[in-house]
Coordinates of C-alpha atoms and ligand atoms in Angstrom, one line a residue:
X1 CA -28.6 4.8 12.1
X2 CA -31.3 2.3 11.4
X3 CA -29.9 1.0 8.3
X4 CA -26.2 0.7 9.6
X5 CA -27.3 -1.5 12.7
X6 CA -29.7 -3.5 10.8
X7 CA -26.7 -4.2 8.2
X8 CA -24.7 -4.9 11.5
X9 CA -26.7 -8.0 13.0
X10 CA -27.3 -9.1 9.4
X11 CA -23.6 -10.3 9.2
X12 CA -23.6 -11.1 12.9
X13 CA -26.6 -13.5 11.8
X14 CA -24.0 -15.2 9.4
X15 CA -21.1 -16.1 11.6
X16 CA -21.0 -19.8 12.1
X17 CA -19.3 -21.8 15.3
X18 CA -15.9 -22.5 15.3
X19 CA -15.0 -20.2 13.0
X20 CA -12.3 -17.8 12.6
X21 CA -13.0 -14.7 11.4
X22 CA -11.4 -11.3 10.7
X23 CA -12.7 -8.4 12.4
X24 CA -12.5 -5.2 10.3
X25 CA -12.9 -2.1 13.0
X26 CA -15.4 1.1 13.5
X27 CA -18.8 1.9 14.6
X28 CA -20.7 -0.4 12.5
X29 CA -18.5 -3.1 13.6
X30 CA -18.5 -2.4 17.1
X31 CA -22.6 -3.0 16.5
X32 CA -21.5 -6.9 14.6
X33 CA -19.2 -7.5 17.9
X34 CA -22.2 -6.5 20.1
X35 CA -24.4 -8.6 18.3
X36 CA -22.1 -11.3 17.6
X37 CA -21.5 -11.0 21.5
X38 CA -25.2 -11.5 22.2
X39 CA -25.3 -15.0 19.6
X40 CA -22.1 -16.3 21.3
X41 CA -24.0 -15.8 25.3
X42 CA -27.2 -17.0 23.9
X43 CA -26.6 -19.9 21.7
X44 CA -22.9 -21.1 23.5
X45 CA -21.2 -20.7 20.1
X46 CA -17.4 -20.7 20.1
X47 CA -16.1 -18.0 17.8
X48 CA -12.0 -16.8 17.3
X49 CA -11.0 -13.5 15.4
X50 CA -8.3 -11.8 14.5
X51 CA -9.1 -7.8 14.9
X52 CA -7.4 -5.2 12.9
X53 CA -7.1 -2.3 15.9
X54 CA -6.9 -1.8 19.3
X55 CA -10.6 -1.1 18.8
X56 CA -11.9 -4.0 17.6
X57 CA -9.3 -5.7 19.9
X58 CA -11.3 -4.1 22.7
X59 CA -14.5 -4.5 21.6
X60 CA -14.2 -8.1 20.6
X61 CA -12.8 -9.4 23.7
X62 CA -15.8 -7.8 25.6
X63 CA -18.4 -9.7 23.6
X64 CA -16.4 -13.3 24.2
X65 CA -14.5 -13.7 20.5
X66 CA -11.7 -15.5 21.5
X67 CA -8.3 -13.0 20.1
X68 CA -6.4 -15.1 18.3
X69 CA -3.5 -13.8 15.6
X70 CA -2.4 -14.5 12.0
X71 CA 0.9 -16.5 13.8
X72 CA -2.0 -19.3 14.4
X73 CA -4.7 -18.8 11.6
X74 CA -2.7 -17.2 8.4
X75 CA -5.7 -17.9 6.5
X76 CA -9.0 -16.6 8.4
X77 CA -12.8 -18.2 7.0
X78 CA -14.4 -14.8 6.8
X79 CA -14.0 -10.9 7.0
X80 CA -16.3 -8.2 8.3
X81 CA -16.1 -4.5 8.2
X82 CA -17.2 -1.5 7.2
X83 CA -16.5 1.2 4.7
X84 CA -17.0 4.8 4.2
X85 CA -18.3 4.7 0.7
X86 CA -18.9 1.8 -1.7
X87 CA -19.2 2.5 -5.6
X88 CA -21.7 0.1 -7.5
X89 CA -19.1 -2.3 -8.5
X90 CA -18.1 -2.9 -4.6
X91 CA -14.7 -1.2 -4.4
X92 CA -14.8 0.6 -1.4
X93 CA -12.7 3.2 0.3
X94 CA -11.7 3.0 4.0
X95 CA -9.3 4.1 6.5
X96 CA -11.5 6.5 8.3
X97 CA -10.6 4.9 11.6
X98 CA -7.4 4.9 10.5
X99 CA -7.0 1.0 10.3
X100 CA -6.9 0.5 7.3
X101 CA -3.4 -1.1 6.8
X102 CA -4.2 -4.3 9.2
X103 CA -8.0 -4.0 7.9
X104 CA -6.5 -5.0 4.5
X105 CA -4.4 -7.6 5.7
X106 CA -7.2 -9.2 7.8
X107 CA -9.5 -8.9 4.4
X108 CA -6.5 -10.5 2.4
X109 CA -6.4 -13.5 4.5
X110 CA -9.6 -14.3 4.3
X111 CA -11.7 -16.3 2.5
X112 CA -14.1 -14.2 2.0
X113 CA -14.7 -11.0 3.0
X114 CA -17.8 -8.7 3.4
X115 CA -18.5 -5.2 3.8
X116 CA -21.3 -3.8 6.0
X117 CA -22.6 -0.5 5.1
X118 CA -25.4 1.7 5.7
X119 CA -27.2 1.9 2.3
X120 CA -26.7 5.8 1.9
X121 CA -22.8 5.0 1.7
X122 CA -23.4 3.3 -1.7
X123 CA -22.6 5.5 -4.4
X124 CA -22.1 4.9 -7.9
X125 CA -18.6 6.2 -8.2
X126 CA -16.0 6.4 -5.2
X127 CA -15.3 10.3 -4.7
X128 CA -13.8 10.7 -1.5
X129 CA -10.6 11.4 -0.1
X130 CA -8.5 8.3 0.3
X131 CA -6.9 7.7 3.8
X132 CA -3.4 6.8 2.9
X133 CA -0.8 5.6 5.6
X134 CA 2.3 6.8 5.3
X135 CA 5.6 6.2 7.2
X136 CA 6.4 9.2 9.2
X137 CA 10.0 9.5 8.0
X138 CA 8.5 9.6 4.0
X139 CA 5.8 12.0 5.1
X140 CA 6.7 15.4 3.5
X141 CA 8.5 13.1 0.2
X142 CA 4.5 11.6 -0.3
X143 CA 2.8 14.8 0.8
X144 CA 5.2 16.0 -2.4
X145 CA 4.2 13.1 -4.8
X146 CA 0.4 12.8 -3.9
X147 CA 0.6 16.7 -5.1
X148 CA 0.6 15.4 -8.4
X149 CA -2.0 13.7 -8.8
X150 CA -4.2 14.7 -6.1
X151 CA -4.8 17.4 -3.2
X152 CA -3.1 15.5 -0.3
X153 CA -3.9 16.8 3.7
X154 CA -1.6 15.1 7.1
X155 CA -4.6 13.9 8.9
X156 CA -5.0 15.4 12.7
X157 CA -7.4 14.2 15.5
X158 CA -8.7 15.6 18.6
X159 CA -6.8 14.2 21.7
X160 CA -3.8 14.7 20.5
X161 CA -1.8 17.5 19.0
X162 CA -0.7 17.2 15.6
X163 CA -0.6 14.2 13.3
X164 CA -3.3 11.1 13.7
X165 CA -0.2 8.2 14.6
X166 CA -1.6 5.1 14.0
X167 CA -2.0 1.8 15.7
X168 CA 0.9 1.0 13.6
X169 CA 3.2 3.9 14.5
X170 CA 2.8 5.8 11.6
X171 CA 0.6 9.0 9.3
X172 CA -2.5 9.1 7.3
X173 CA -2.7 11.6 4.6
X174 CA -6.6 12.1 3.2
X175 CA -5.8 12.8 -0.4
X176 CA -8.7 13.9 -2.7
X177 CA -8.8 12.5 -6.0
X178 CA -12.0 13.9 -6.8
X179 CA -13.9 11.6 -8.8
X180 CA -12.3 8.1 -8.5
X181 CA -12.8 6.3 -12.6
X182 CA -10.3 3.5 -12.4
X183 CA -9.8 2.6 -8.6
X184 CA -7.3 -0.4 -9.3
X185 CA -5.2 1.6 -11.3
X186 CA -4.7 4.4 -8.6
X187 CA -4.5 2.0 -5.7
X188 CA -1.3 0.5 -7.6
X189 CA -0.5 3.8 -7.9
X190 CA -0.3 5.0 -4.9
X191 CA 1.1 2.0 -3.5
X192 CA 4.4 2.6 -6.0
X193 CA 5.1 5.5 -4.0
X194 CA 8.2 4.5 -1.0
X195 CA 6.9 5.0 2.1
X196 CA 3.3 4.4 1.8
X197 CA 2.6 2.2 3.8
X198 CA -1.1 0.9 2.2
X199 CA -3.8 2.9 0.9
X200 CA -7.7 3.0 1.7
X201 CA -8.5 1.8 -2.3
X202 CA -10.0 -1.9 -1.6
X203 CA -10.4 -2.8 -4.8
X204 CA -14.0 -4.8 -5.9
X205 CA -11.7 -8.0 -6.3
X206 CA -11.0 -8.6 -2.6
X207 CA -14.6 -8.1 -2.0
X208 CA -17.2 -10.9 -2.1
X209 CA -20.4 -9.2 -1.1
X210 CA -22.1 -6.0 0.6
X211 CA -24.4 -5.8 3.3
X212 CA -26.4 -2.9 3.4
X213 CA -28.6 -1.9 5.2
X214 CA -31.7 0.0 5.5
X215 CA -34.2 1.6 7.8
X216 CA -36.2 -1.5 8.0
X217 CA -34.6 -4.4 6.4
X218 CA -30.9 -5.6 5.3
X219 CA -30.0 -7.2 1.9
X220 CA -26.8 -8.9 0.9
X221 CA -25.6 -7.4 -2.3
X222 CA -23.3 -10.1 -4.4
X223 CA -22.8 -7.5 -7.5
X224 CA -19.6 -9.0 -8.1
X225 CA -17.9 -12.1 -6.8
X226 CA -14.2 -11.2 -6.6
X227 CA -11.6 -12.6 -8.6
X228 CA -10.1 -15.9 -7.0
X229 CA -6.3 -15.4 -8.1
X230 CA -4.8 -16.0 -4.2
X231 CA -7.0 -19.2 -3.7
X232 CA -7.3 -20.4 -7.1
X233 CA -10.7 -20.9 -7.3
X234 CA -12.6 -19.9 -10.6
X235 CA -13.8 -15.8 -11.4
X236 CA -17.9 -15.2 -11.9
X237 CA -19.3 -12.3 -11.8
X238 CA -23.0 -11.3 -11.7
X239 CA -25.1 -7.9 -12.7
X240 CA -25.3 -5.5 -10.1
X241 CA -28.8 -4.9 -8.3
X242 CA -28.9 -2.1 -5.8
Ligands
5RP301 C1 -11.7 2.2 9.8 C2 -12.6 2.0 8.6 C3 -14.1 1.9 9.0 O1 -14.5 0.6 8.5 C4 -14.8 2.9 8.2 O2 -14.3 4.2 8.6 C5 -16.3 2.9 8.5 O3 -16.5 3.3 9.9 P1 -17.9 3.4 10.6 O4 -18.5 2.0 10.6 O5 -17.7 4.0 11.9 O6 -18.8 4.3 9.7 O7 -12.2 1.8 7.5 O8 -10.4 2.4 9.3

């Protein structure tokens, strides 16, 4: 618990006035809104976002970001969010909340983009199921093709009886992969499949640095810095060190 809230005010610590940020969703990042909340009260900073649930929607707006939408800002200055694991390279699986469709829109506009984690998330190759959303029409079609590659499950919550439906509408299916080698090549994958909607793969390109964080301290990890393709910048990367 420690770790992930000391992660959490690290990248509150590194939002800057005026800017417009996107807002990833969870528990971590309902501990950066808090946070964040606290900075905007104390030090009269002005701060816009564009949230990626009805979570973080909630949770921003009671801490005093001003909700703004991609209409306005199609390009935001900076990402948080979380993740439910991260491999050593920084691709990351998500989709735990179930967001992770507008998550990876809000990440994709940015500029950059950074993923706060408890350290013990951090592992050195992704092996968990991947939270896929799925359009409920093609359900029972991608339940089918996911079968072949993977062991696919229709996600259910508590609350509600039978499927999770998203904020958009539509299904997650947790599909194990076991252990994840080449994340960029099943992400495409998966994506090939009609009806899926986006998958929980976010591939180490679209991220430019980890914050982890541990019982007593928080580092930013810049393993990689992602390839600039979308914003034609130039690609560097740098060694690992956990
Ligand atoms: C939601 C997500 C979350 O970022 C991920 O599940 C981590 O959540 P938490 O901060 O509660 O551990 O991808 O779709």
């Amino acid at each position: 618990m420690g770790g992930k809230v000391n992660a959490a005010k690290k990248a509150a610590g590194m939002v800057e006035d005026c800017s417009v940020i996107g807002i990833g969703s969870g528990t971590t990042i309902e501990i950066f809104l808090e946070e964040l909340g606290r900075r905007i009260k104390e030090e009269e900073l002005t701060v816009y976002g564009v949230p990626s649930s009805y979570q973080s929607h909630l949770a921003a707006l009671k801490n005093g970001v001003k909700i703004v939408d991609l209409f306005q800002y199609p390009e935001l200055d900076i990402c948080f969010d979380g993740a439910d694991q991260v491999d050593e390279n920084f691709n990351c699986i998500k989709g735990g909340g179930a967001a992770l469709t507008r998550e990876k829109i809000v990440a994709t506009a940015s500029k950059k983009v950074y993923i706060i984690v408890d350290s013990s998330k951090i592992v050195e190759r992704l092996n968990m199921p991947v939270p896929i959303e799925v359009l409920p029409f093609a359900c029972g079609f991608v339940e089918k093709k996911l079968a072949e590659i993977g062991k696919p499950v229709i996600r259910t919550g508590s609350g509600k009886l039978g499927p999770v439906v998203t904020d958009n509408g539509n299904f997650i299916i947790d599909c194990d992969f076991g252990e994840i080698k080449k994340p960029e090549e099943l992400e495409r994958e998966i994506d090939e499949i009609p009806g899926v909607v986006e998958s929980g793969i976010f591939c180490s390109k679209l991220i430019d640095g980890v914050i982890a964080g541990y019982e007593n301290k928080a580092e930013i990890l810049k393993g990689k810095i992602r390839h600039q393709t979308q914003r034609g910048k130039n690609l560097s990367s740098h060694t690992f060190k956990p």
